[in-house]
Coordinates of C-alpha atoms in Angstrom, one line a residue:
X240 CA 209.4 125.2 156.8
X241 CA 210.7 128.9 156.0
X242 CA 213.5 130.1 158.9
X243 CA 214.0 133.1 159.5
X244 CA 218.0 133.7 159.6
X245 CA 218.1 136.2 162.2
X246 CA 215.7 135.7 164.5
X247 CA 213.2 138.8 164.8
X248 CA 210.6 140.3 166.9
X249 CA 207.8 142.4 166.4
X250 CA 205.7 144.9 168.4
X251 CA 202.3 146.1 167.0
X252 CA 200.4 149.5 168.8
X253 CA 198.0 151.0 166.5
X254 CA 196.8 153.6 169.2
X255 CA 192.8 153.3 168.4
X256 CA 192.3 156.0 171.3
X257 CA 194.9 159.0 170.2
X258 CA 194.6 160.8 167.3
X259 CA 194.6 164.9 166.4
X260 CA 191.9 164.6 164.4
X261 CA 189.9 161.6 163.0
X262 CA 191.0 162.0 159.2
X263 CA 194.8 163.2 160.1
X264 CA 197.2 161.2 158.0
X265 CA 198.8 160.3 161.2
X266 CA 195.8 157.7 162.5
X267 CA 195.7 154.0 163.7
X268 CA 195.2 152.9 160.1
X269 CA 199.0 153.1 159.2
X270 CA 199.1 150.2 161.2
X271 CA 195.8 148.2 160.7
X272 CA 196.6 147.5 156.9
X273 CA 200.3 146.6 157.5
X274 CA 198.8 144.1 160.2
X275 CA 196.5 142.9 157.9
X276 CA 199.7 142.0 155.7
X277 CA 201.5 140.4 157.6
X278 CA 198.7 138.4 158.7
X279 CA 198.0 137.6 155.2
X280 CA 201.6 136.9 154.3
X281 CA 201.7 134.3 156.7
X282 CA 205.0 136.2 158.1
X283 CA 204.0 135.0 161.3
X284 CA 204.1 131.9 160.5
X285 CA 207.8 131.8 159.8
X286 CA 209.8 130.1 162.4
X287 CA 211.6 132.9 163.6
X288 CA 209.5 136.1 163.2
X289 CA 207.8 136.4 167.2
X290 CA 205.5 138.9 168.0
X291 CA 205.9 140.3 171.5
X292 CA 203.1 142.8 173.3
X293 CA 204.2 146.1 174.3
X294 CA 205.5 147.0 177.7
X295 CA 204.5 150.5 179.0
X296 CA 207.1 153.0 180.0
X297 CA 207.5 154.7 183.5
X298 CA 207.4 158.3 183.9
X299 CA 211.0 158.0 185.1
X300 CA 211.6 156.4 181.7
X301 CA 210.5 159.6 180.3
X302 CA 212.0 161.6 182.3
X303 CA 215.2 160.2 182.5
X304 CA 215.1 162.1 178.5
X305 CA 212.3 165.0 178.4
X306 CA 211.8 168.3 180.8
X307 CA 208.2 168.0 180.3
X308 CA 206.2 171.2 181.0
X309 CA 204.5 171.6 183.7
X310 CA 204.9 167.8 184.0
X311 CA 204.5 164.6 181.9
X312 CA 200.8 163.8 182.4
X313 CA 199.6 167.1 181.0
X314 CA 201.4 166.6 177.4
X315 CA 201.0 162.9 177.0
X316 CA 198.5 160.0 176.9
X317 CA 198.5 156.4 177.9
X318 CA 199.4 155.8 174.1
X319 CA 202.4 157.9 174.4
X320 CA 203.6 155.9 177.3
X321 CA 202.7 152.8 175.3
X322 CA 204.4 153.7 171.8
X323 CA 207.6 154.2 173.6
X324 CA 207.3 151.0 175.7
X325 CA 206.9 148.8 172.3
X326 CA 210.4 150.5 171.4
X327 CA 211.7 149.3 175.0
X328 CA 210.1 145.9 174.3
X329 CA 212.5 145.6 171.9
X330 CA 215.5 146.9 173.2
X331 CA 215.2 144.5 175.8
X332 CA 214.7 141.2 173.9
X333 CA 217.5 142.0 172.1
X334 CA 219.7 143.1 174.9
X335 CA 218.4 139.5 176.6
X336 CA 219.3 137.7 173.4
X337 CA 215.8 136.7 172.8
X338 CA 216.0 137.8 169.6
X339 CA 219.0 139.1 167.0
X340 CA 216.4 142.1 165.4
X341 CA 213.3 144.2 166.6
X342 CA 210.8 146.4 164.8
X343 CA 208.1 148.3 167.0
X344 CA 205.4 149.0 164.7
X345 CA 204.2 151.6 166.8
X346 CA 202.7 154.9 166.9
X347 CA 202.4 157.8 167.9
X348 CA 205.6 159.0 166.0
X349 CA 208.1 160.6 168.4
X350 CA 211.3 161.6 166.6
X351 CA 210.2 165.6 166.3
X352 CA 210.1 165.7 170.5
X353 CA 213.0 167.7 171.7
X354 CA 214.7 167.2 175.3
X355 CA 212.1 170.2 176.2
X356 CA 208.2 169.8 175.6
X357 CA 205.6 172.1 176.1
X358 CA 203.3 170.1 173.5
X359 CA 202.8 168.4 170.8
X360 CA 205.1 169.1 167.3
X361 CA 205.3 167.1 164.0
X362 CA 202.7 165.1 165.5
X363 CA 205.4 164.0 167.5
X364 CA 205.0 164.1 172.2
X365 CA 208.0 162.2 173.4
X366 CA 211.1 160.6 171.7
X367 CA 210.4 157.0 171.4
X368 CA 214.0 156.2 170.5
X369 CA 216.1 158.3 172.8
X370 CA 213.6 157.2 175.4
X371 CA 214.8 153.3 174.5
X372 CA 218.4 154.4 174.5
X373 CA 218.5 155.7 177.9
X374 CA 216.6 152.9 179.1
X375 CA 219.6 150.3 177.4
X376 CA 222.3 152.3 178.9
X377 CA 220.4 152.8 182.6
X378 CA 219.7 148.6 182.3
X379 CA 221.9 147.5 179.7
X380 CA 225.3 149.1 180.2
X381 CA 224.9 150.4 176.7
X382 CA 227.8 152.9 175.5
X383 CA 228.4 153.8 172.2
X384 CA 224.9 154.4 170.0
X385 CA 224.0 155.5 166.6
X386 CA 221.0 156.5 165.4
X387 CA 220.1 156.3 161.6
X388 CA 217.0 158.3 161.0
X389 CA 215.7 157.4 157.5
X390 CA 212.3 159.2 157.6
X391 CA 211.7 161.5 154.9
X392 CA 211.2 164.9 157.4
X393 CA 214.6 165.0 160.0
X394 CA 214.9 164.2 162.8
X395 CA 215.1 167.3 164.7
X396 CA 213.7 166.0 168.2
X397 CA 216.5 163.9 168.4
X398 CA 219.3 165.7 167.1
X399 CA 218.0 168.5 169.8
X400 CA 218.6 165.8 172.5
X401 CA 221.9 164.2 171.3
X402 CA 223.4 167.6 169.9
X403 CA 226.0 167.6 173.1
X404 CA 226.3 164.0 173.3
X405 CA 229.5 162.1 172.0
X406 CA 228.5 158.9 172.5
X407 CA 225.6 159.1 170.3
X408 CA 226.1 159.5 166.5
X409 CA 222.6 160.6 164.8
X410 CA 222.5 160.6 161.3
X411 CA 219.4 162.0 159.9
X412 CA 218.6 161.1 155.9
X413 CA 215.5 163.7 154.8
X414 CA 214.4 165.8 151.9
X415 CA 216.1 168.5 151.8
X416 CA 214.9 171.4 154.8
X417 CA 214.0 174.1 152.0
X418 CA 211.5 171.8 150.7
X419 CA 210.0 170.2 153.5
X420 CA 209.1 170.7 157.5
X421 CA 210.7 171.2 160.3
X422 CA 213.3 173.4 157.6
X423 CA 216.0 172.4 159.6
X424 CA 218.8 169.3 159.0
X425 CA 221.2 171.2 156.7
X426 CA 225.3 169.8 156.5
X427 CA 226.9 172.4 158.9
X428 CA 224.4 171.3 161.7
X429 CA 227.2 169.0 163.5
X430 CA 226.5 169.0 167.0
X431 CA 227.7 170.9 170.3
X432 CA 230.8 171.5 171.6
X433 CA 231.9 168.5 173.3
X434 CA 230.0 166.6 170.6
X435 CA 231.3 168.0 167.5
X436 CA 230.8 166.0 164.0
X437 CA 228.5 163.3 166.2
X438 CA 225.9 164.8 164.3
X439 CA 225.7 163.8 160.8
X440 CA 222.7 165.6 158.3
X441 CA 222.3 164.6 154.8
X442 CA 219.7 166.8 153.0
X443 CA 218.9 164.9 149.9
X444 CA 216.8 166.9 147.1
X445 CA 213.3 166.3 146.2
X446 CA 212.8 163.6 143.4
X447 CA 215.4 161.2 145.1
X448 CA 214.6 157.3 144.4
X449 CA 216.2 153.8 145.3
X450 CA 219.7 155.1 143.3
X451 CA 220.1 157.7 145.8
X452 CA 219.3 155.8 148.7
X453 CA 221.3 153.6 148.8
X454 CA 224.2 155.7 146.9
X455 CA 224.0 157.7 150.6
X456 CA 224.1 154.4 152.5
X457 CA 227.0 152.7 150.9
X458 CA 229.0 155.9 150.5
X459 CA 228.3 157.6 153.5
X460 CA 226.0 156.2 156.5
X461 CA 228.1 153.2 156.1
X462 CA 231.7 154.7 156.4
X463 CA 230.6 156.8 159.4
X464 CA 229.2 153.8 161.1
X465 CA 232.3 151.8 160.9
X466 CA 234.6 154.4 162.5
X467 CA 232.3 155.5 165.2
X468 CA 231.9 151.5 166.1
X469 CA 228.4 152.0 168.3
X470 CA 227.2 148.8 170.3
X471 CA 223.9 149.3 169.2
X472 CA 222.5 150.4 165.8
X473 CA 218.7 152.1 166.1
X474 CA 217.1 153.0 163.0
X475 CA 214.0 155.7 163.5
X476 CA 212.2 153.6 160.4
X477 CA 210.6 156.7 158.7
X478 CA 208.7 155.7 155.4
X479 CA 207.2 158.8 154.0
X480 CA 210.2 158.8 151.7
X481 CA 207.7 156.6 149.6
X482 CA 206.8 157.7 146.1
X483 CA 203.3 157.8 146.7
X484 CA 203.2 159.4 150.5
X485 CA 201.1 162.8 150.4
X486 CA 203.4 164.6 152.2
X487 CA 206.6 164.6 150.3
X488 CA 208.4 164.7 147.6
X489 CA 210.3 162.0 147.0
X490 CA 210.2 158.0 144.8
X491 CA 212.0 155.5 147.4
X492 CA 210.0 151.9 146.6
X493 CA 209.1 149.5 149.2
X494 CA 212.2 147.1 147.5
X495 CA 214.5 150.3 148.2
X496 CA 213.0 150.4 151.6
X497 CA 214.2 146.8 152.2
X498 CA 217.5 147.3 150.4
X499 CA 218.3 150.3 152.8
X500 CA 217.5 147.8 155.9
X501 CA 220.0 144.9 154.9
X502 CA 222.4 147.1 154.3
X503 CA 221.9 149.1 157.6
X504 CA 221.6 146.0 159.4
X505 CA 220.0 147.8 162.2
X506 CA 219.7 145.6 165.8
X507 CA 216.4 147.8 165.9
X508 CA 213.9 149.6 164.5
X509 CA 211.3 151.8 165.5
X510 CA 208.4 152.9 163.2
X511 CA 208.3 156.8 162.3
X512 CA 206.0 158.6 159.9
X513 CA 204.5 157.3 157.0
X514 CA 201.3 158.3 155.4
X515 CA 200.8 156.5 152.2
X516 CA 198.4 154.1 154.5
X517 CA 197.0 151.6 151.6
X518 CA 199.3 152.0 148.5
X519 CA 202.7 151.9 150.5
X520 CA 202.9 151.1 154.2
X521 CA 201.7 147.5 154.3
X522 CA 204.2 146.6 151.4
X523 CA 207.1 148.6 152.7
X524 CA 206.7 147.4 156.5
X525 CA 206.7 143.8 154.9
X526 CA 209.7 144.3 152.3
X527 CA 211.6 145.6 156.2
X528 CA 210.5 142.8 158.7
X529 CA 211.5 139.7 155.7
X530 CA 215.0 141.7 155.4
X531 CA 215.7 142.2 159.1
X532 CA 215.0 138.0 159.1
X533 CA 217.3 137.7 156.6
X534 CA 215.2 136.4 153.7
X535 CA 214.2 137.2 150.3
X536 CA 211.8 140.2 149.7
X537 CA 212.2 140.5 145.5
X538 CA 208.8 139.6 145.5
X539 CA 207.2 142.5 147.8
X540 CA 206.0 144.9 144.9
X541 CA 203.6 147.5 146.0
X542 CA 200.7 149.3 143.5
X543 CA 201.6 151.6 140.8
X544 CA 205.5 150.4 140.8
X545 CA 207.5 151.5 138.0
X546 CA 211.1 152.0 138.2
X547 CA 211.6 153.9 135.0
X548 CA 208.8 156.5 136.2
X549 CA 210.8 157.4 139.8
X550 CA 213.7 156.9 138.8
X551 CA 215.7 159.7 139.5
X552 CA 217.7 162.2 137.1
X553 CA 221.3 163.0 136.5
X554 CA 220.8 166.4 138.1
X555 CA 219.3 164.8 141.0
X556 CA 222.4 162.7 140.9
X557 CA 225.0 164.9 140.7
X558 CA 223.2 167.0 143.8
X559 CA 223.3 163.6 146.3
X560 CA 227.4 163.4 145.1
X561 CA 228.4 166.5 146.6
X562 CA 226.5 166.7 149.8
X563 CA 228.0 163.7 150.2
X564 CA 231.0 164.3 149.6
X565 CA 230.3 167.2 151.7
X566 CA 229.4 165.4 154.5
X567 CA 232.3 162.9 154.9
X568 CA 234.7 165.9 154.9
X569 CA 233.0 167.2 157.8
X570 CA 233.3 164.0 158.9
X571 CA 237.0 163.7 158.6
X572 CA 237.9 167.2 159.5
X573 CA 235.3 167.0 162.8
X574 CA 237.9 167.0 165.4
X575 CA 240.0 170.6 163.4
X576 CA 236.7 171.7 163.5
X577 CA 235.7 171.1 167.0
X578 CA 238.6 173.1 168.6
X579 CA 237.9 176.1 166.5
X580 CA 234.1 176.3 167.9
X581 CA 235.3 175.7 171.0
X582 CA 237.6 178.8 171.2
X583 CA 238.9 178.3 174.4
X584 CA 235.6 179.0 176.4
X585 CA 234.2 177.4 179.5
X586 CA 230.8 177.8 178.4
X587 CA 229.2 177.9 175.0
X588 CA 225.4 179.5 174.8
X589 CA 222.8 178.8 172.2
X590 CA 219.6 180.4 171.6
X591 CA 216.9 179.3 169.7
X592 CA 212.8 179.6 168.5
X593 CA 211.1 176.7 168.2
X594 CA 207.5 176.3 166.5
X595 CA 204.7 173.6 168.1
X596 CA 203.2 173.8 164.8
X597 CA 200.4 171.1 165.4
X598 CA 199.8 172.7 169.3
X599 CA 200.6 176.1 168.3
X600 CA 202.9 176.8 171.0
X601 CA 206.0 179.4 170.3
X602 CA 208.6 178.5 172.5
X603 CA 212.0 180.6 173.3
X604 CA 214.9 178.6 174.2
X605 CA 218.7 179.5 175.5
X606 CA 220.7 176.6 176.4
X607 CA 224.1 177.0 177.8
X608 CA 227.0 174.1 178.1
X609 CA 230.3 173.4 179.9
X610 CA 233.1 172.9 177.6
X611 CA 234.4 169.1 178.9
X612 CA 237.2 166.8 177.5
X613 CA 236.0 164.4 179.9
X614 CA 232.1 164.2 179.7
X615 CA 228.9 165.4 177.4
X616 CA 229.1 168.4 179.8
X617 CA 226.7 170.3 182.2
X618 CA 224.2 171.2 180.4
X619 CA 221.5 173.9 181.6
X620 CA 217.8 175.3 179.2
X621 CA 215.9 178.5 180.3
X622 CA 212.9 177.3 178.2
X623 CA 209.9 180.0 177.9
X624 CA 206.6 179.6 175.8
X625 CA 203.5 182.1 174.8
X626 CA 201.6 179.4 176.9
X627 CA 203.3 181.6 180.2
X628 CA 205.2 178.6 181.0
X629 CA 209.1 179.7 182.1
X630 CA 211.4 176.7 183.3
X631 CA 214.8 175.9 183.8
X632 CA 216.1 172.4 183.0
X633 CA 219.2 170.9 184.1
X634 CA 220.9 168.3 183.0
X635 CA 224.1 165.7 184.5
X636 CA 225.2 163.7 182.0
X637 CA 225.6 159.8 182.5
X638 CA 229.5 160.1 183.0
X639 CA 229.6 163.4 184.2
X640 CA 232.6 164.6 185.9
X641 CA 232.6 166.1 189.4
X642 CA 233.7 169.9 188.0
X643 CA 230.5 169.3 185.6
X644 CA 228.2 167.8 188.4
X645 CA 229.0 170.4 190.5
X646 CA 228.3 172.8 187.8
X647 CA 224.6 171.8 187.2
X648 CA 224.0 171.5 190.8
X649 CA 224.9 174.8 191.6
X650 CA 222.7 175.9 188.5
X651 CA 220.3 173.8 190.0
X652 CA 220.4 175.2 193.7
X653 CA 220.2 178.5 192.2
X654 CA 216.8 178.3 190.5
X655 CA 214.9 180.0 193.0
X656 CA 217.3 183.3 191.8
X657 CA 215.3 183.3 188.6
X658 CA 212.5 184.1 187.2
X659 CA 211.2 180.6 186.4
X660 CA 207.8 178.7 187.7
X661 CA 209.5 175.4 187.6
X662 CA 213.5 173.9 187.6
X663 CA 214.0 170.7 186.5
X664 CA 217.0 168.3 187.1
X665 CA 217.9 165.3 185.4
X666 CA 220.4 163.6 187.5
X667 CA 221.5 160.6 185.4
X668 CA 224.0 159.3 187.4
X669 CA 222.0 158.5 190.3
X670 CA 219.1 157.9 187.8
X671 CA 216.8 160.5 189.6
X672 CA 215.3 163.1 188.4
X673 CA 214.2 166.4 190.5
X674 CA 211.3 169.2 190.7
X675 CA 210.9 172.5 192.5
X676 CA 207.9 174.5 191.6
X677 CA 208.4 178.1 192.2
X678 CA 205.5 179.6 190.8
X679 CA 201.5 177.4 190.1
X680 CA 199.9 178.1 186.7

């Protein structure tokens, strides 16, 4: 009987009742073919692969990452809370030792939803991912984390919510942001102030294939990983990179897909976009569950294959060379780097607009950070959308110190001063999270 040689779970949520539209790419059918798959493949069957049901997240789950606006009922569903608990699912089995490897097969996507959410964006309501890490460290004790986003649009939700966050490297693989939404994820976006360099973007051009890839992996995701040392490796499992997904540009195969997984070696993944539903997913999703297990996947060939057709040229090439070589020197130079950004200021400000493109929401954001050498940092948003929605978020970091405790509590406190109809604080020391409502809309 075929063993699988790390043993591996699985969590399938097609979400028949959420959708935006009935014939939007991002519908329950991604998952219902790659089921049918794996069913057929007998994969099941292997002693070894174990399918688990989904667990559903608490709101303080969620709110231990989002500032949801005006609360967390009102921009999500049952699915949302779902999708993120099939990510959870996994976290824990593995955390438990019940398994070596997980894959949630779940949707809806979440990797485009910032710390902030007024709505929906890139199809994307709440982080699935950062929702799972918080839950490992809050239950797990986990520390050190990295997060390898490999689908093909980046992963701006997340970098938003690790940006001041040094124990979390995010590394974000994507067609490159002048080709493809949300336009962001370019090298010289590294991360805050007390988390300089943790944030790691490499923008590949369009027309990438396998060569590329796994060029990026071995040369650069690979490197990166092994200095930062994280006890846990998350991988947001994008697979619109796929040569024949509508919505990009680029020729990764389902074999490159499996490639990339045994080298990443990720303890889990979480499914992210992917829209080629018949002529990609069900192939790719298979080539990445036999390679988590540890066996052979030469023979997982998806329709319309051919590697001379996608491969990818020497310009093309030569282009992945330099940003990487680009990257790893912001790598090695992060900590130079760091201390000129930081300038010798307390506080560091931000200010940014942010699109809800599938809600249509317009959203003005200014963020503002203690400089820490001992903690992520207080961290406080004044968050204001055309909806006529005006909150301030606060946020203690898990190992905050007391001068930045006491900095977001007095932020906190002061709320009422303000002009917002809601403050928000996430306490995550005490795990609690708080609300005062100035203002009913």
């Amino acid at each position: 009987m075929l063993r699988a040689h790390y043993k591996t779970g699985l969590v399938f949520f097609p979400a028949f009742d959420w959708a935006i539209d009935p014939t939007h790419p991002e519908r329950e059918e991604r998952l219902l073919y790659t089921q049918d798959q794996v069913f057929e493949e007998g994969l099941l069957d292997i002693e070894g692969i174990v399918e688990y049901k989904p667990d559903i997240v608490s709101e303080m789950d969620i709110k231990r990452v989002h500032f949801c606006v005006p609360d967390v009922f009102s921009v999500t569903t049952k699915s949302h809370f779902i999708s993120a608990g099939g990510a959870v699912t996994m976290g824990r089995a593995v955390m438990e030792k019940q398994i070596e490897r997980g894959f949630a097969l779940v949707r809806p996507p979440g990797h485009h939803s910032m710390r902030v959410v007024h709505g929906n964006r890139g199809f994307c309501n709440i982080n699935n991912e950062a929702i799972l890490v918080e839950f490992l460290r809050r239950h797990y004790g986990v520390n050190k984390v990295a997060i390898v986003d490999t689908d093909c649009h980046h992963g701006d939700g997340t970098q938003d919510i690790y940006w001041h966050d040094p124990n979390t490297l995010f590394i974000s693989i994507h067609q490159d942001g002048r080709t493809l939404y949300p336009g962001s994820g370019f090298t010289d976006e590294l991360g805050g102030p007390n988390a300089y360099g943790t944030t790691v973007n490499i923008p590949l051009p369009p027309l990438t294939s396998d060569e590329g890839y796994l060029y990026t992996i071995e040369h650069v995701v690979l490197p990166i990983l092994d200095e930062f040392k994280p006890d846990i490796i998350i991988n947001s499992a994008g697979q619109d990179n796929h040569f024949t997904d509508p919505l990009t540009n680029m020729n990764f195969s389902a074999q490159g897909y499996a490639d990339l997984t045994r080298m990443l070696k990720p303890d889990i993944a979480v499914l992210e976009g992917g829209y080629s539903i018949e002529g990609a997913l069900p192939y790719v999703n298979t080539g990445i569950i036999l390679a988590l297990a540890g066996l052979d996947y030469k023979g997982v060939v998806e329709p319309g294959f051919d590697g001379a057709r996608i491969r990818q040229s020497e310009d093309v090439t030569r282009a992945i060379r330099r940003i990487g070589e680009v990257v790893m020197n912001n790598w090695n130079n992060r900590h130079g780097m760091q201390a000129k950004i930081r300038g010798g200021r307390e506080f560091i400000e931000r200010r940014r607009n942010i699109m809800y493109d599938t809600d249509m929401i317009y959203e003005m954001q200014k963020d503002e950070i203690r400089i820490c050498d001992d903690c992520a940092g207080a961290l406080k948003i004044d968050s204001s959308a055309d909806t006529g929605q005006h909150i301030l978020g606060v946020h203690i970091p898990v190992n905050a110190c007391a001068r930045c405790d006491a900095a977001a509590r007095a932020w906190f406190e002061k709320a009422s001063e303000g002009p917002y109809d809601r403050a928000f604080l996430q306490d995550r020391p005490n795990d609690e999270y708080h609300e005062v409502v100035f203002k009913q809309r």
